[in-house]
PDB file of C-alpha atoms in Angstrom:
ATOM      1  CA  UNK A   1      34.559  29.738   0.190  1.00 48.00           C
ATOM      2  CA  UNK A   2      31.115  30.605   1.537  1.00 50.00           C
ATOM      3  CA  UNK A   3      30.167  34.223   1.951  1.00 54.00           C
ATOM      4  CA  UNK A   4      29.203  35.621   5.354  1.00 51.00           C
ATOM      5  CA  UNK A   5      25.475  35.233   4.717  1.00 50.00           C
ATOM      6  CA  UNK A   6      25.777  31.526   3.853  1.00 51.00           C
ATOM      7  CA  UNK A   7      28.112  30.914   6.788  1.00 45.00           C
ATOM      8  CA  UNK A   8      25.653  32.635   9.161  1.00 46.00           C
ATOM      9  CA  UNK A   9      22.797  30.453   7.927  1.00 45.00           C
ATOM     10  CA  UNK A  10      24.892  27.311   8.388  1.00 45.00           C
ATOM     11  CA  UNK A  11      25.848  28.293  11.936  1.00 42.00           C
ATOM     12  CA  UNK A  12      22.222  29.151  12.768  1.00 44.00           C
ATOM     13  CA  UNK A  13      21.077  25.781  11.412  1.00 44.00           C
ATOM     14  CA  UNK A  14      23.604  23.976  13.607  1.00 46.00           C
ATOM     15  CA  UNK A  15      22.565  25.799  16.758  1.00 48.00           C
ATOM     16  CA  UNK A  16      18.830  25.899  15.998  1.00 49.00           C
ATOM     17  CA  UNK A  17      17.499  23.159  18.322  1.00 52.00           C
ATOM     18  CA  UNK A  18      13.975  23.344  16.921  1.00 51.00           C
ATOM     19  CA  UNK A  19      15.230  22.726  13.391  1.00 53.00           C
ATOM     20  CA  UNK A  20      17.190  19.709  14.557  1.00 48.00           C
ATOM     21  CA  UNK A  21      14.460  18.246  16.731  1.00 53.00           C
ATOM     22  CA  UNK A  22      11.549  19.057  14.398  1.00 51.00           C
ATOM     23  CA  UNK A  23      12.790  18.872  10.793  1.00 52.00           C
ATOM     24  CA  UNK A  24       9.202  19.202   9.525  1.00 50.00           C
ATOM     25  CA  UNK A  25       9.228  22.826  10.756  1.00 51.00           C
ATOM     26  CA  UNK A  26      12.474  23.800   8.996  1.00 49.00           C
ATOM     27  CA  UNK A  27      12.153  26.486   6.386  1.00 48.00           C
ATOM     28  CA  UNK A  28      14.339  26.070   3.352  1.00 44.00           C
ATOM     29  CA  UNK A  29      14.501  27.621  -0.104  1.00 37.00           C
ATOM     30  CA  UNK A  30      11.829  25.221  -1.358  1.00 40.00           C
ATOM     31  CA  UNK A  31       9.424  26.449   1.339  1.00 41.00           C
ATOM     32  CA  UNK A  32      10.020  30.129   0.652  1.00 38.00           C
ATOM     33  CA  UNK A  33       7.726  30.435  -2.381  1.00 42.00           C
ATOM     34  CA  UNK A  34       5.357  27.455  -2.566  1.00 46.00           C
ATOM     35  CA  UNK A  35       3.090  26.966  -5.548  1.00 49.00           C
ATOM     36  CA  UNK A  36      -0.306  28.156  -4.303  1.00 46.00           C
ATOM     37  CA  UNK A  37      -2.166  26.083  -6.907  1.00 43.00           C
ATOM     38  CA  UNK A  38      -0.800  22.879  -5.418  1.00 50.00           C
ATOM     39  CA  UNK A  39      -2.031  23.799  -1.940  1.00 75.00           C
ATOM     40  CA  UNK A  40      -5.722  24.136  -2.810  1.00 77.00           C
ATOM     41  CA  UNK A  41      -7.807  21.541  -1.033  1.00 77.00           C
ATOM     42  CA  UNK A  42     -11.500  20.728  -0.878  1.00 78.00           C
ATOM     43  CA  UNK A  43     -12.518  20.201   2.758  1.00 76.00           C
ATOM     44  CA  UNK A  44     -16.001  18.666   3.064  1.00 75.00           C
ATOM     45  CA  UNK A  45     -18.372  21.114   4.748  1.00 78.00           C
ATOM     46  CA  UNK A  46     -15.955  24.040   4.327  1.00 75.00           C
ATOM     47  CA  UNK A  47     -15.342  24.177   0.566  1.00 78.00           C
ATOM     48  CA  UNK A  48     -12.116  24.901  -1.270  1.00 81.00           C
ATOM     49  CA  UNK A  49      -9.313  26.635   0.589  1.00 81.00           C
ATOM     50  CA  UNK A  50      -5.559  27.091   0.510  1.00 82.00           C
ATOM     51  CA  UNK A  51      -3.486  25.380   3.177  1.00 84.00           C
ATOM     52  CA  UNK A  52      -1.170  28.155   4.408  1.00 87.00           C
ATOM     53  CA  UNK A  53       1.147  25.772   6.250  1.00 87.00           C
ATOM     54  CA  UNK A  54       1.764  22.062   5.912  1.00 88.00           C
ATOM     55  CA  UNK A  55       3.449  19.712   8.352  1.00 90.00           C
ATOM     56  CA  UNK A  56       4.527  16.389   6.792  1.00 90.00           C
ATOM     57  CA  UNK A  57       4.784  13.769   9.526  1.00 89.00           C
ATOM     58  CA  UNK A  58       4.740  10.619   7.413  1.00 90.00           C
ATOM     59  CA  UNK A  59       6.558   7.820   9.219  1.00 87.00           C
ATOM     60  CA  UNK A  60       6.761   9.724  12.515  1.00 86.00           C
ATOM     61  CA  UNK A  61       5.787   8.126  15.819  1.00 84.00           C
ATOM     62  CA  UNK A  62       2.728   9.227  17.771  1.00 81.00           C
ATOM     63  CA  UNK A  63       4.606  11.319  20.311  1.00 85.00           C
ATOM     64  CA  UNK A  64       6.711  13.136  17.713  1.00 87.00           C
ATOM     65  CA  UNK A  65       3.648  13.768  15.551  1.00 86.00           C
ATOM     66  CA  UNK A  66       1.766  15.341  18.468  1.00 88.00           C
ATOM     67  CA  UNK A  67       4.737  17.455  19.598  1.00 89.00           C
ATOM     68  CA  UNK A  68       5.468  18.826  16.117  1.00 90.00           C
ATOM     69  CA  UNK A  69       1.762  19.484  15.556  1.00 90.00           C
ATOM     70  CA  UNK A  70       1.560  21.382  18.860  1.00 91.00           C
ATOM     71  CA  UNK A  71       4.565  23.497  17.866  1.00 91.00           C
ATOM     72  CA  UNK A  72       3.132  24.257  14.412  1.00 91.00           C
ATOM     73  CA  UNK A  73      -0.266  25.240  15.835  1.00 91.00           C
ATOM     74  CA  UNK A  74       1.286  27.524  18.437  1.00 91.00           C
ATOM     75  CA  UNK A  75       3.437  29.212  15.758  1.00 90.00           C
ATOM     76  CA  UNK A  76       0.538  29.761  13.327  1.00 90.00           C
ATOM     77  CA  UNK A  77      -0.924  33.257  12.914  1.00 91.00           C
ATOM     78  CA  UNK A  78      -4.676  33.854  13.286  1.00 92.00           C
ATOM     79  CA  UNK A  79      -6.579  32.804  10.173  1.00 90.00           C
ATOM     80  CA  UNK A  80      -3.873  30.389   9.038  1.00 89.00           C
ATOM     81  CA  UNK A  81      -5.044  27.026   7.703  1.00 91.00           C
ATOM     82  CA  UNK A  82      -2.644  24.289   8.818  1.00 91.00           C
ATOM     83  CA  UNK A  83      -2.464  20.936   7.044  1.00 92.00           C
ATOM     84  CA  UNK A  84      -1.099  18.003   9.070  1.00 93.00           C
ATOM     85  CA  UNK A  85      -0.154  14.916   7.049  1.00 92.00           C
ATOM     86  CA  UNK A  86       0.335  11.657   8.959  1.00 92.00           C
ATOM     87  CA  UNK A  87       0.161   7.918   8.488  1.00 92.00           C
ATOM     88  CA  UNK A  88      -0.022   7.248  12.235  1.00 90.00           C
ATOM     89  CA  UNK A  89      -3.607   6.338  13.133  1.00 90.00           C
ATOM     90  CA  UNK A  90      -3.287   7.017  16.870  1.00 89.00           C
ATOM     91  CA  UNK A  91      -2.030  10.547  16.145  1.00 89.00           C
ATOM     92  CA  UNK A  92      -4.790  11.151  13.630  1.00 90.00           C
ATOM     93  CA  UNK A  93      -7.324  10.191  16.292  1.00 92.00           C
ATOM     94  CA  UNK A  94      -5.884  12.516  18.963  1.00 92.00           C
ATOM     95  CA  UNK A  95      -4.963  15.641  16.976  1.00 92.00           C
ATOM     96  CA  UNK A  96      -8.547  16.917  16.470  1.00 93.00           C
ATOM     97  CA  UNK A  97      -9.077  16.837  20.249  1.00 93.00           C
ATOM     98  CA  UNK A  98      -5.945  18.919  20.947  1.00 92.00           C
ATOM     99  CA  UNK A  99      -6.804  21.702  18.476  1.00 93.00           C
ATOM    100  CA  UNK A 100      -9.080  23.708  20.792  1.00 92.00           C
ATOM    101  CA  UNK A 101      -6.329  23.853  23.403  1.00 92.00           C
ATOM    102  CA  UNK A 102      -4.108  25.638  20.866  1.00 92.00           C
ATOM    103  CA  UNK A 103      -6.669  28.160  19.647  1.00 93.00           C
ATOM    104  CA  UNK A 104      -7.647  26.236  16.514  1.00 94.00           C
ATOM    105  CA  UNK A 105     -10.790  24.777  15.032  1.00 94.00           C
ATOM    106  CA  UNK A 106     -10.890  21.384  13.271  1.00 93.00           C
ATOM    107  CA  UNK A 107     -11.984  21.852   9.665  1.00 92.00           C
ATOM    108  CA  UNK A 108     -11.849  18.227   8.622  1.00 91.00           C
ATOM    109  CA  UNK A 109      -9.854  15.050   8.212  1.00 91.00           C
ATOM    110  CA  UNK A 110      -9.357  13.439   4.819  1.00 90.00           C
ATOM    111  CA  UNK A 111      -8.432   9.760   4.599  1.00 90.00           C
ATOM    112  CA  UNK A 112      -6.394   9.146   1.476  1.00 88.00           C
ATOM    113  CA  UNK A 113      -4.457   6.095   0.297  1.00 90.00           C
ATOM    114  CA  UNK A 114      -2.679   4.966   3.481  1.00 90.00           C
ATOM    115  CA  UNK A 115      -2.466   8.372   5.170  1.00 92.00           C
ATOM    116  CA  UNK A 116      -4.601  11.207   6.517  1.00 92.00           C
ATOM    117  CA  UNK A 117      -4.644  14.971   6.098  1.00 93.00           C
ATOM    118  CA  UNK A 118      -6.013  16.973   9.000  1.00 93.00           C
ATOM    119  CA  UNK A 119      -6.996  20.612   8.436  1.00 93.00           C
ATOM    120  CA  UNK A 120      -7.201  23.201  11.201  1.00 93.00           C
ATOM    121  CA  UNK A 121      -7.655  26.972  11.227  1.00 93.00           C
ATOM    122  CA  UNK A 122      -6.029  29.155  13.861  1.00 93.00           C
ATOM    123  CA  UNK A 123      -8.604  31.405  15.501  1.00 91.00           C
ATOM    124  CA  UNK A 124      -8.068  35.074  16.203  1.00 84.00           C
ATOM    125  CA  UNK A 125      -8.474  36.574  19.676  1.00 73.00           C
ATOM    126  CA  UNK A 126     -12.006  37.742  18.841  1.00 72.00           C
ATOM    127  CA  UNK A 127     -13.009  34.307  17.458  1.00 67.00           C
ATOM    128  CA  UNK A 128     -11.980  32.245  20.494  1.00 56.00           C
ATOM    129  CA  UNK A 129     -15.474  31.788  21.870  1.00 47.00           C
ATOM    130  CA  UNK A 130     -17.217  31.282  18.496  1.00 50.00           C
ATOM    131  CA  UNK A 131     -14.896  28.578  17.172  1.00 48.00           C
ATOM    132  CA  UNK A 132     -14.888  26.329  20.193  1.00 44.00           C
TER     133      UNK A 132
END
């Protein structure tokens, strides 16, 4: 039988609408302590950096990709580097234009084998004017 802690997590997962609607934003045990070495990326014009958050949207439609991206950007703390992974070209074309509206700056887009990685950094309150 599950202990109270496990039962509480299961109940929360069932009633957590964001987790159900946006599985890319769910936090599980695998996400709790990611390997920092695997998150280093070289962004042209910005150098090497660690992606603090990653949203995997491979196979997602354009609308879902944009909605999950919006949610991830709004939830990011200032200074956070967000990596958005998508194979949907129309989303990849629109995401850089929506970043400023969510307090982020576009660091770069990398085209890899059949998919793209978009990197954005959340600006702090004092950086709002400089980054846009």
